Structures are given as structure tokens and as C-alpha cells.
């Protein structure tokens, strides 16, 4: 019987062994063929063709709707949009085994002992590609149910190492008494957040009610803050933070909490030559930013016996219930004869010196129906439930044309937290285009210029060969919003190019890649809105604000005339045979590039 590895070459066997040596022994394990997975990325070249009759609004188009397998679409996007996407939101199939997803027959095999492996591999390949699309401060947000959350989180740890931020919890519905066998409600889902190092949620506006200026400080409103850090005095990290703090105006001495030393070092304790990153406590005192207690108990122990008796009786300063002067602490003699304060010095924090103008995002998303019935001050996101998503679909299409649509409010608020006014948003499980509508609503609200790319397949089957989810639901929802006379949709406008993926063998690129498809890829590569390609012209030109793009299909002397006096900075000339173009131009003065080499190199990065 032939072995599993008989058909592999020596180099493939070595590569497989090296990968196994690098594989972590602890973590999620699923059945996968690494060689096949690596080969699949570059199995063929992917082109995208603009379908004019399915696109909406006149060109140029900033937004894209892509019809095709999202694995193919992601491979094309990695070539054209690597490092450009600020936020990726996806609501992938939950691998329930139900027949509400066209891939279930391929990725969910109940008889397979590794029945989850195909689902995990399906997502792993797509997440690994999606990672390369993120900006340096980008984020991926993924919706998932309770049943699959643990597996998906481990998978994302593998696909997006070091990027885990945390989890948001969203109530999918309110009410209902179903609690299953254990009487535990599952009326919630999770949104897993994985981001690049530079990513931060916007947060929620801080309340400044705690700030005031009772002493008319010229530096403005302030509040009292903690002056300690949670480090014990024996901990090496405590440094020079364990010392008595003295109020120079009253000569009252304050013992340091041995379990939480002072935040700032003392110059006296550190030495005159010490260097620190911030100010010494003596400097803060001089700046009047240490607030000493004004009404407090003050004690003086004249002998060691008096002090030890006070410690025994619990008549010493405390932090919470813990005494700050104990028998086991060093240098008890220091406290003999001193005025000792029982209060706690605090740090004066000014409103104008706040590091962050907002508070962190809460991990709990408040249902809109409960906003008036609970304290939601910490819940930055307020969202509708699944019921809202169903109603939105019906209001746009007049019928329930898509199941399990997320509410627009949920995705809109996630995007509000995750994007700025001109960022790019991607959803490669677009379904009913809720993400696109969320971008449109947010732009209408804050006059933003966010763009979206949504990817959806046809989901046609042998039983439904004419089905086209992308055309009839994903793109159609955006078209209807663009045309809607409903007042609540009046401000929602987003033209888009409708693209369809196409397979091309690498060896046939020169023959099978149409100039229009190359033009689309090059425009996207240079961050230009997409335009129609005119095949009748010998060369096409797109002059953007920052870049000028030229695609030469066949040389024409008019190109030389057009280039005379043209600003050559950020002017890119592409040709199928760049050498022939260079013969007619000063190749040292112009950036002339090969169409084939540029696209293939970008595709196989």
C-alpha cells in the first residue's frame, strides 16, 4: 500500500519536517495539509472584472462589491490593498451544520472524527490573508456564538499571533425564558477583537463632574488621585518608593503603605545623582500637586513602648484595614517623637493634563431596549438585537430575503469605535451588506468619507443554479438605499463598483488577463478610485490627487506629447512590454514598470 508521503519530493519533505519542528506543542490542533494550504495561495492568479451594469452611481467608485469566493477575493485584495484596511468586520458561518450556508456540505461532515477541522481550516486560511490587509493600527472584529467561541479564539491566536485585544458581549435578543437543560440563557454572542499594536478603540466620553477648583488654582480644575502603586516594599520593583512622606508646612509625617509604595521616588532616599523618568516627590510637593489631609487624627509617640502599645491596640494609621506601621517593618525608631498623620496624601490631577480624553470601551454591549432601565454609563456601545436586523431587511426588500442579519446599529457603533472619518472597512462575509449600510449611516452622521469593500459569493447550488446572493441581496441592498425615498435613508449614498473574480493561470497572464482587469488592479494598488477602462485608446490615464497612473496597451506617439512638461513625481507608467516603451522615453526620468511583474510580485508576496 502506498504511503502518505510517497508522492512528496525531497524538498517538500524537508519543508514539512521543518514546519513540524516549529509547530507549538500547546494550543489548538486541527487536521490540515500544510503543503496543500501553501500551494493553494498561489495556485492561480486572481483577476477582478468590473461589471458596469451591476455597479451603481457614476465612476469613479470608491466602494467595492466583490462577487466570488472570499478566499479568491482576499488573495486579490492582498495584492491591491495590503496594509490599507483599518477595520475588518466579519460574521462568518458558525458551523452549526444547518443548511443555511452553502459551504456546510463541504466544511461540516458529521461522520468525520475531526468534524471541526475543515471549518477551522476554512477560516484560518482567510484570516491569515486578512491579517496582511490591516493598517498598522487596524483591527479585526469577528462575531461568533457561544458554542464555537473557544475554538475560534484559539484559531485566531494561531492566525493572528500577538494581536488579541479581548471580547465584546452582545445580547442577540431580550426576553425569553428558554434556558436549555441547565437553565442558562444563550441570548448572547461574542465579538472577538484582534488588532495591530497601534489600534485603540475610541472609548466613551469621560464625565468631568469630579473635577473642580476649590482652591482657585491657576492651572484649572482638578481632582484627587491615588499616590501609590500596588507593589510591596520588599518587591524589587518598589525601587525607592518606600519612605515616610512629610508635609513641609505642618511637619506631619505619613507612613508608606508597605503593600503599596509611593508612586514617585524620593530624591532624599535615592541620592543626589539618581536619575528617574518622572519627577521626584519633593518636586511634586514644590509644585503643590501633593494634597495633604487638613482634617485628620495626628498622634505623637514619645517612646518605643508607647508605639508598640499603639500597634498592639490598632491605634496606628491604616490603609483600608491594614496597618501601615507594624512591628515587622524596618526603622520603627523613625516614628518616635514625630507628628504622625492618620490621613492619606493624594495627588492633584488636573483636567487639562488628562492622558486620554475618553474612558475605555466596555466589554458589554447594552441592548437599546434596556438603556433606560439600567446604569449603562460604562457601556459605550448601545445596540439593537437580531430583531432589528430582520426588520431592516424587510423594510428595504419588502420581505425577509436574508436570514440572521446583524442589526445595523451594532456594526455602526463598532465602526464608530474602530475607525476615523476616511478609513477603509472590509467585510468578506458580507451577506446582506449590513456592514456597508453601517458605513453609509456613520458617514451621513459625521460627514465622514469612510469607504467599504464587501465580498459575497453567489451561493448557487445544483438545486439553485441561478442563485446569486451577491447580486440580488448584497449589492441590491446598497442600490435600494441609494434610491430610497424613505426619510430615514435619505442621506445614505454610496456608489460602488461591482467586481467579479476570475481565475487566470500564471503562465497565461499575458494572454488571459484583459487590460481592463489589469487597469482595475493597478488603480486599486495605487489607492485610486476605480474607473472604466477605454479599450479603444492606446493608453489610459488616471490623474489622482497624489498619483498619476498610465497603462500603455500599445505605444502611440501621442504619449510622448502628453508627457512633455508633465510633473513626473508620483507618475507611474505601466506596460506589457516596458522595454519597448523605454526605447521611446528617457527611462531614467520616468518610472516605467511591467504590468505582469508588478501584479505577480504583489500577488505572491
Coordinates of N, CA and C in Angstrom, one line a residue, residues 152-344:
X152 N -12.8 29.3 18.0 CA -12.4 30.4 17.1 C -11.4 31.3 17.8
X153 N -11.5 31.5 19.1 CA -10.5 32.3 19.7 C -9.1 31.7 19.7
X154 N -9.0 30.4 19.9 CA -7.7 29.7 19.8 C -7.2 29.7 18.3
X155 N -8.1 29.6 17.4 CA -7.7 29.7 16.0 C -7.2 31.0 15.6
X156 N -7.8 32.1 16.1 CA -7.4 33.4 15.8 C -6.0 33.7 16.5
X157 N -5.8 33.1 17.7 CA -4.5 33.2 18.3 C -3.4 32.6 17.4
X158 N -3.7 31.6 16.6 CA -2.8 31.0 15.7 C -2.6 31.9 14.4
X159 N -3.7 32.3 13.9 CA -3.7 33.1 12.6 C -3.2 34.5 12.8
X160 N -3.5 35.1 14.0 CA -3.2 36.5 14.3 C -2.3 36.5 15.6
X161 N -1.2 36.0 15.7 CA -0.4 35.9 16.9 C -0.1 37.3 17.5
X162 N -0.3 37.4 18.8 CA 0.1 38.6 19.5 C -0.9 39.7 19.3
X163 N -2.0 39.5 18.6 CA -3.0 40.6 18.3 C -4.2 40.6 19.1
X164 N -4.4 39.6 20.0 CA -5.6 39.5 20.8 C -5.8 40.7 21.7
X165 N -7.0 41.4 21.6 CA -7.4 42.5 22.4 C -8.4 42.1 23.5
X166 N -9.4 41.4 23.1 CA -10.4 40.9 24.1 C -11.7 40.6 23.4
X167 N -12.8 40.5 24.2 CA -14.1 40.1 23.7 C -15.2 41.0 24.1
X168 N -16.0 41.3 23.2 CA -17.2 42.1 23.5 C -18.4 41.1 23.5
X169 N -19.4 41.4 24.4 CA -20.5 40.5 24.6 C -21.8 41.3 24.1
X170 N -22.5 40.7 23.2 CA -23.7 41.3 22.6 C -24.9 40.5 22.9
X171 N -26.0 41.2 23.4 CA -27.3 40.5 23.6 C -28.0 40.4 22.2
X172 N -28.2 39.1 21.8 CA -28.9 38.9 20.5 C -30.4 39.2 20.5
X173 N -31.0 39.0 21.7 CA -32.4 39.3 21.9 C -32.6 39.5 23.4
X174 N -33.8 40.1 23.6 CA -34.2 40.4 25.0 C -35.4 39.6 25.3
X175 N -35.6 39.3 26.6 CA -36.8 38.5 27.0 C -36.5 37.0 26.7
X176 N -37.6 36.2 26.8 CA -37.4 34.8 26.5 C -37.0 34.0 27.8
X177 N -37.6 32.9 28.0 CA -37.4 32.1 29.2 C -36.6 30.8 28.9
X178 N -36.2 30.7 27.6 CA -35.5 29.4 27.3 C -34.1 29.4 28.0
X179 N -33.9 28.3 28.7 CA -32.6 28.2 29.4 C -32.0 26.9 29.1
X180 N -32.5 26.1 28.2 CA -31.9 24.8 27.8 C -32.0 23.9 29.1
X181 N -31.2 22.8 29.0 CA -31.3 21.9 30.1 C -30.8 22.4 31.4
X182 N -29.7 23.2 31.4 CA -29.1 23.7 32.6 C -29.8 25.1 33.0
X183 N -30.8 25.5 32.3 CA -31.5 26.8 32.6 C -30.5 27.9 32.6
X184 N -29.6 28.0 31.5 CA -28.7 29.1 31.3 C -29.0 29.7 29.9
X185 N -29.4 30.9 29.9 CA -29.8 31.6 28.7 C -28.6 31.7 27.7
X186 N -28.8 31.5 26.5 CA -27.8 31.7 25.5 C -28.2 32.9 24.5
X187 N -28.9 33.9 25.1 CA -29.3 35.0 24.3 C -28.2 36.0 24.1
X188 N -27.0 35.6 23.7 CA -25.9 36.5 23.5 C -24.9 35.8 22.5
X189 N -24.1 36.7 21.9 CA -23.0 36.3 21.1 C -21.8 37.1 21.5
X190 N -20.6 36.7 20.9 CA -19.4 37.3 21.2 C -18.8 38.0 20.0
X191 N -18.1 39.1 20.2 CA -17.3 39.7 19.1 C -15.9 39.7 19.5
X192 N -15.1 38.9 18.9 CA -13.6 38.8 19.2 C -12.9 39.9 18.5
X193 N -12.0 40.6 19.3 CA -11.3 41.7 18.7 C -9.8 41.4 18.7
X194 N -9.2 41.5 17.5 CA -7.8 41.3 17.4 C -7.2 42.5 16.6
X195 N -6.2 43.1 17.1 CA -5.7 44.3 16.5 C -4.2 44.5 16.4
X196 N -3.8 45.3 15.6 CA -2.4 45.7 15.5 C -2.0 46.5 16.7
X197 N -0.7 46.6 16.9 CA -0.2 47.3 18.2 C -0.7 48.7 18.3
X198 N -0.9 49.4 17.1 CA -1.3 50.8 17.2 C -2.8 51.0 17.3
X199 N -3.6 50.0 17.4 CA -5.0 50.1 17.5 C -5.5 50.5 18.9
X200 N -6.5 51.4 18.9 CA -7.2 51.7 20.1 C -8.7 52.0 19.8
X201 N -9.6 51.5 20.6 CA -11.0 51.9 20.5 C -11.1 53.4 20.9
X202 N -12.1 54.0 20.3 CA -12.3 55.4 20.6 C -12.7 55.7 22.1
X203 N -13.4 54.7 22.7 CA -13.9 54.8 24.1 C -15.1 55.7 24.2
X204 N -15.5 56.1 25.4 CA -16.7 56.9 25.6 C -16.3 58.2 26.3
X205 N -17.0 59.2 26.1 CA -16.7 60.5 26.7 C -16.6 60.4 28.3
X206 N -15.6 61.0 28.8 CA -15.4 61.0 30.3 C -16.4 62.0 30.9
X207 N -16.8 61.7 32.1 CA -17.5 62.6 32.9 C -16.6 63.5 33.7
X208 N -16.7 64.8 33.6 CA -15.8 65.7 34.3 C -16.4 66.3 35.5
X209 N -17.5 65.7 36.0 CA -18.2 66.2 37.2 C -17.3 66.1 38.4
X210 N -16.3 65.2 38.4 CA -15.5 65.1 39.6 C -14.4 66.2 39.7
X211 N -14.3 67.0 38.6 CA -13.2 68.0 38.6 C -13.8 69.3 39.1
X212 N -13.0 70.0 39.9 CA -13.4 71.3 40.4 C -12.2 72.1 40.8
X213 N -12.3 73.3 41.2 CA -11.2 74.1 41.6 C -11.4 74.9 42.9
X214 N -11.6 74.1 44.0 CA -11.9 74.8 45.3 C -10.9 75.7 45.8
X215 N -9.6 75.6 45.4 CA -8.6 76.5 45.9 C -8.1 77.5 44.9
X216 N -9.0 77.7 43.8 CA -8.7 78.7 42.7 C -7.3 78.5 42.2
X217 N -6.9 77.3 41.9 CA -5.6 77.0 41.4 C -5.5 77.6 39.9
X218 N -4.6 78.4 39.6 CA -4.5 78.9 38.2 C -4.4 77.9 37.1
X219 N -4.0 76.7 37.5 CA -3.9 75.6 36.5 C -5.2 75.0 36.1
X220 N -6.3 75.4 36.8 CA -7.6 74.9 36.4 C -8.2 73.9 37.3
X221 N -9.3 73.2 36.8 CA -10.0 72.2 37.6 C -9.1 71.0 37.8
X222 N -9.3 70.4 39.0 CA -8.5 69.2 39.3 C -9.3 68.3 40.2
X223 N -8.8 67.1 40.4 CA -9.4 66.1 41.3 C -8.3 65.3 42.0
X224 N -8.6 64.7 43.1 CA -7.6 63.9 43.8 C -7.4 62.5 43.2
X225 N -6.2 62.1 43.0 CA -5.9 60.8 42.5 C -5.0 60.0 43.5
X226 N -4.9 58.7 43.2 CA -4.1 57.8 44.1 C -2.6 58.2 43.9
X227 N -1.9 58.1 45.0 CA -0.5 58.4 45.0 C 0.4 57.1 45.2
X228 N -0.2 56.0 45.2 CA 0.5 54.7 45.4 C 0.4 53.8 44.2
X229 N 1.2 52.8 44.2 CA 1.2 51.7 43.2 C 1.1 50.4 44.0
X230 N 0.5 49.4 43.4 CA 0.3 48.1 44.0 C 1.5 47.2 44.0
X231 N 2.6 47.7 44.7 CA 3.8 46.9 44.8 C 4.3 47.0 46.2
X232 N 4.6 45.8 46.8 CA 5.1 45.7 48.2 C 6.5 46.2 48.3
X233 N 6.8 46.7 49.5 CA 8.1 47.4 49.7 C 9.3 46.4 49.6
X234 N 9.1 45.1 49.7 CA 10.2 44.2 49.5 C 10.4 43.8 48.0
X235 N 9.4 44.1 47.2 CA 9.5 43.8 45.8 C 10.6 44.7 45.1
X236 N 11.4 44.1 44.3 CA 12.5 44.8 43.6 C 11.9 46.0 42.8
X237 N 10.7 45.9 42.3 CA 10.1 46.9 41.5 C 9.8 48.2 42.4
X238 N 9.8 48.0 43.7 CA 9.4 49.2 44.5 C 10.4 50.3 44.5
X239 N 11.7 49.9 44.1 CA 12.7 50.9 44.0 C 12.9 51.7 45.3
X240 N 12.8 53.1 45.1 CA 12.9 54.0 46.2 C 11.6 54.6 46.6
X241 N 10.5 53.8 46.5 CA 9.2 54.2 46.7 C 8.7 54.0 48.1
X242 N 9.5 53.4 49.0 CA 9.1 53.2 50.4 C 9.9 54.1 51.3
X243 N 9.2 55.1 51.8 CA 9.8 56.1 52.6 C 8.6 56.9 53.3
X244 N 8.9 57.6 54.5 CA 7.9 58.4 55.1 C 7.7 59.7 54.3
X245 N 6.5 60.1 54.1 CA 6.2 61.3 53.3 C 5.9 62.4 54.3
X246 N 6.6 63.6 54.2 CA 6.5 64.7 55.1 C 5.9 65.9 54.5
X247 N 4.9 66.5 55.2 CA 4.3 67.7 54.7 C 5.2 68.9 55.3
X248 N 5.9 69.6 54.4 CA 6.8 70.6 54.9 C 6.2 71.8 55.6
X249 N 4.9 72.0 55.4 CA 4.2 73.1 56.0 C 3.7 72.8 57.4
X250 N 3.4 71.5 57.7 CA 2.9 71.2 59.0 C 3.8 70.3 59.8
X251 N 4.9 69.8 59.1 CA 5.8 68.8 59.7 C 5.1 67.5 60.2
X252 N 4.0 67.2 59.5 CA 3.3 65.9 59.8 C 3.9 64.8 58.9
X253 N 4.2 63.7 59.5 CA 4.8 62.6 58.8 C 3.7 61.5 58.5
X254 N 3.8 60.9 57.2 CA 2.8 59.9 56.8 C 3.6 58.6 56.4
X255 N 3.2 57.5 57.1 CA 3.9 56.3 56.8 C 3.4 55.7 55.4
X256 N 4.3 55.1 54.8 CA 4.0 54.5 53.5 C 3.4 53.1 53.7
X257 N 2.4 52.8 52.9 CA 1.7 51.5 52.9 C 2.8 50.5 52.5
X258 N 3.1 49.5 53.3 CA 4.1 48.5 52.9 C 3.7 47.6 51.8
X259 N 2.4 47.6 51.5 CA 1.9 46.7 50.4 C 1.6 47.5 49.1
X260 N 1.7 48.8 49.2 CA 1.5 49.7 48.0 C 2.4 50.9 48.2
X261 N 3.6 50.9 47.7 CA 4.5 52.0 47.9 C 4.1 53.3 47.2
X262 N 4.8 54.4 47.5 CA 4.5 55.7 46.8 C 4.8 55.6 45.3
X263 N 4.1 56.2 44.5 CA 4.2 56.2 43.1 C 5.5 56.9 42.6
X264 N 6.0 57.9 43.4 CA 7.1 58.7 43.0 C 8.3 58.5 44.0
X265 N 9.5 58.4 43.5 CA 10.6 58.2 44.3 C 11.0 59.4 45.0
X266 N 11.7 59.3 46.1 CA 12.2 60.4 46.9 C 13.7 60.7 46.5
X267 N 13.9 62.0 46.3 CA 15.3 62.4 46.0 C 16.2 62.1 47.2
X268 N 15.7 62.3 48.4 CA 16.5 62.1 49.6 C 16.8 60.6 49.7
X269 N 15.8 59.7 49.5 CA 16.1 58.3 49.6 C 16.9 57.7 48.4
X270 N 16.8 58.4 47.3 CA 17.5 57.9 46.1 C 18.9 58.4 45.9
X271 N 19.2 59.5 46.5 CA 20.6 60.1 46.3 C 20.6 61.2 45.3
X272 N 21.5 62.1 45.5 CA 21.6 63.3 44.7 C 21.8 63.0 43.2
X273 N 22.5 61.9 42.9 CA 22.9 61.6 41.5 C 21.9 60.7 40.8
X274 N 20.8 60.4 41.5 CA 19.8 59.5 40.9 C 19.1 60.1 39.7
X275 N 18.8 59.3 38.7 CA 18.0 59.7 37.5 C 16.7 58.9 37.4
X276 N 15.6 59.6 37.2 CA 14.4 58.9 37.1 C 13.6 59.5 35.9
X277 N 12.6 58.8 35.4 CA 11.9 59.2 34.2 C 10.9 60.3 34.5
X278 N 10.4 60.4 35.7 CA 9.5 61.5 36.1 C 10.1 62.3 37.2
X279 N 9.2 63.1 37.9 CA 9.7 64.0 38.9 C 9.8 63.2 40.2
X280 N 10.7 63.7 41.1 CA 10.8 63.2 42.5 C 9.6 63.8 43.3
X281 N 9.3 63.1 44.4 CA 8.2 63.5 45.2 C 8.4 64.9 45.7
X282 N 9.7 65.3 46.0 CA 10.0 66.6 46.5 C 9.6 67.7 45.5
X283 N 9.8 67.4 44.2 CA 9.4 68.3 43.1 C 7.9 68.5 43.1
X284 N 7.2 67.4 43.2 CA 5.7 67.4 43.2 C 5.2 68.3 44.3
X285 N 5.8 68.1 45.5 CA 5.4 68.9 46.7 C 5.6 70.4 46.4
X286 N 6.8 70.7 45.8 CA 7.1 72.1 45.5 C 6.1 72.7 44.5
X287 N 5.6 71.8 43.6 CA 4.6 72.3 42.6 C 3.2 72.3 43.1
X288 N 3.0 72.0 44.4 CA 1.7 72.0 45.1 C 0.8 71.0 44.5
X289 N 1.3 69.8 44.1 CA 0.5 68.8 43.5 C 0.3 67.6 44.4
X290 N 0.8 67.7 45.6 CA 0.5 66.7 46.6 C -0.5 67.3 47.6
X291 N -1.7 66.7 47.7 CA -2.7 67.2 48.6 C -2.6 66.5 49.9
X292 N -2.2 67.2 51.0 CA -2.1 66.6 52.3 C -3.4 66.8 53.0
X293 N -3.8 65.9 53.9 CA -5.0 66.0 54.6 C -5.0 67.2 55.5
X294 N -6.2 67.8 55.7 CA -6.4 69.0 56.5 C -7.1 68.7 57.8
X295 N -8.0 67.7 57.8 CA -8.7 67.3 59.0 C -8.5 65.8 59.2
X296 N -7.7 65.5 60.2 CA -7.3 64.2 60.5 C -6.9 64.0 61.9
X297 N -6.7 62.8 62.3 CA -6.1 62.5 63.6 C -4.6 62.6 63.4
X298 N -3.9 63.2 64.4 CA -2.5 63.3 64.5 C -2.0 62.7 65.8
X299 N -1.0 61.8 65.8 CA -0.5 61.2 67.1 C 1.0 61.4 67.2
X300 N 1.5 61.5 68.5 CA 2.9 61.5 68.7 C 3.2 60.5 69.8
X301 N 4.1 59.6 69.5 CA 4.6 58.5 70.4 C 6.0 58.9 70.9
X302 N 6.1 59.1 72.2 CA 7.4 59.6 72.8 C 8.4 58.6 73.0
X303 N 7.9 57.3 73.2 CA 8.8 56.2 73.5 C 8.5 55.0 72.6
X304 N 9.4 54.1 72.5 CA 9.1 52.9 71.7 C 8.0 52.1 72.4
X305 N 7.9 52.1 73.7 CA 6.9 51.4 74.4 C 5.5 51.9 74.0
X306 N 5.4 53.2 73.9 CA 4.1 53.8 73.5 C 3.7 53.4 72.1
X307 N 4.7 53.4 71.2 CA 4.5 53.0 69.8 C 4.1 51.5 69.7
X308 N 4.8 50.6 70.4 CA 4.4 49.2 70.4 C 3.1 48.9 70.9
X309 N 2.7 49.7 72.0 CA 1.4 49.5 72.6 C 0.3 50.0 71.6
X310 N 0.6 51.1 70.9 CA -0.4 51.6 69.9 C -0.5 50.6 68.7
X311 N 0.6 50.0 68.3 CA 0.5 48.9 67.3 C -0.3 47.8 67.8
X312 N -0.1 47.4 69.0 CA -0.9 46.2 69.6 C -2.4 46.5 69.7
X313 N -2.7 47.8 70.0 CA -4.1 48.2 70.1 C -4.7 48.6 68.8
X314 N -4.0 48.6 67.7 CA -4.5 49.0 66.4 C -4.7 50.5 66.3
X315 N -4.0 51.3 67.1 CA -4.2 52.7 67.1 C -3.1 53.4 66.3
X316 N -2.9 52.9 65.1 CA -1.9 53.4 64.2 C -2.6 53.7 62.8
X317 N -2.0 54.5 61.9 CA -2.6 54.7 60.6 C -2.8 53.4 59.8
X318 N -3.8 53.4 59.0 CA -4.1 52.2 58.2 C -4.4 52.5 56.8
X319 N -4.3 51.5 55.9 CA -4.7 51.6 54.5 C -5.8 50.6 54.4
X320 N -7.0 51.0 54.3 CA -8.1 50.0 54.4 C -8.1 49.5 55.8
X321 N -8.0 48.2 56.0 CA -7.9 47.6 57.3 C -6.5 47.2 57.7
X322 N -5.5 47.5 56.8 CA -4.1 47.0 57.0 C -3.3 48.2 57.7
X323 N -2.7 47.9 58.8 CA -1.9 49.0 59.4 C -0.6 49.3 58.6
X324 N -0.3 50.6 58.5 CA 0.9 51.0 57.8 C 2.1 51.1 58.6
X325 N 2.0 50.9 59.9 CA 3.1 50.8 60.9 C 2.9 49.5 61.6
X326 N 3.9 48.6 61.4 CA 3.8 47.3 62.0 C 5.2 46.9 62.7
X327 N 5.1 46.0 63.6 CA 6.3 45.6 64.3 C 7.4 45.0 63.4
X328 N 7.0 44.4 62.3 CA 8.0 43.7 61.4 C 8.6 44.6 60.4
X329 N 8.2 45.9 60.4 CA 8.7 46.9 59.4 C 10.1 47.5 59.9
X330 N 10.9 47.8 59.0 CA 12.2 48.4 59.4 C 12.1 49.8 60.0
X331 N 13.1 50.2 60.8 CA 13.3 51.5 61.3 C 12.1 52.1 62.0
X332 N 11.6 51.3 63.0 CA 10.4 51.8 63.8 C 10.8 53.0 64.6
X333 N 12.1 53.2 64.9 CA 12.6 54.3 65.7 C 12.2 55.6 65.0
X334 N 12.1 55.6 63.7 CA 11.8 56.9 63.0 C 10.6 57.6 63.5
X335 N 9.6 56.8 64.0 CA 8.3 57.3 64.3 C 8.2 57.9 65.7
X336 N 9.3 57.7 66.5 CA 9.3 58.2 67.9 C 9.5 59.7 67.9
X337 N 8.6 60.4 68.5 CA 8.7 61.8 68.7 C 8.2 62.6 67.4
X338 N 7.7 61.9 66.4 CA 7.2 62.6 65.2 C 5.7 62.8 65.3
X339 N 5.2 63.9 64.6 CA 3.8 64.1 64.4 C 3.4 63.2 63.3
X340 N 2.5 62.2 63.6 CA 2.2 61.2 62.6 C 0.7 61.4 62.2
X341 N 0.5 61.5 60.8 CA -0.9 61.7 60.3 C -1.6 60.4 60.0
X342 N -2.8 60.4 60.3 CA -3.6 59.2 60.0 C -4.3 59.3 58.7
X343 N -4.3 60.4 58.1 CA -4.9 60.6 56.8 C -4.0 60.1 55.6
X344 N -4.5 60.2 54.4 CA -3.7 59.7 53.2 C -3.4 60.8 52.3

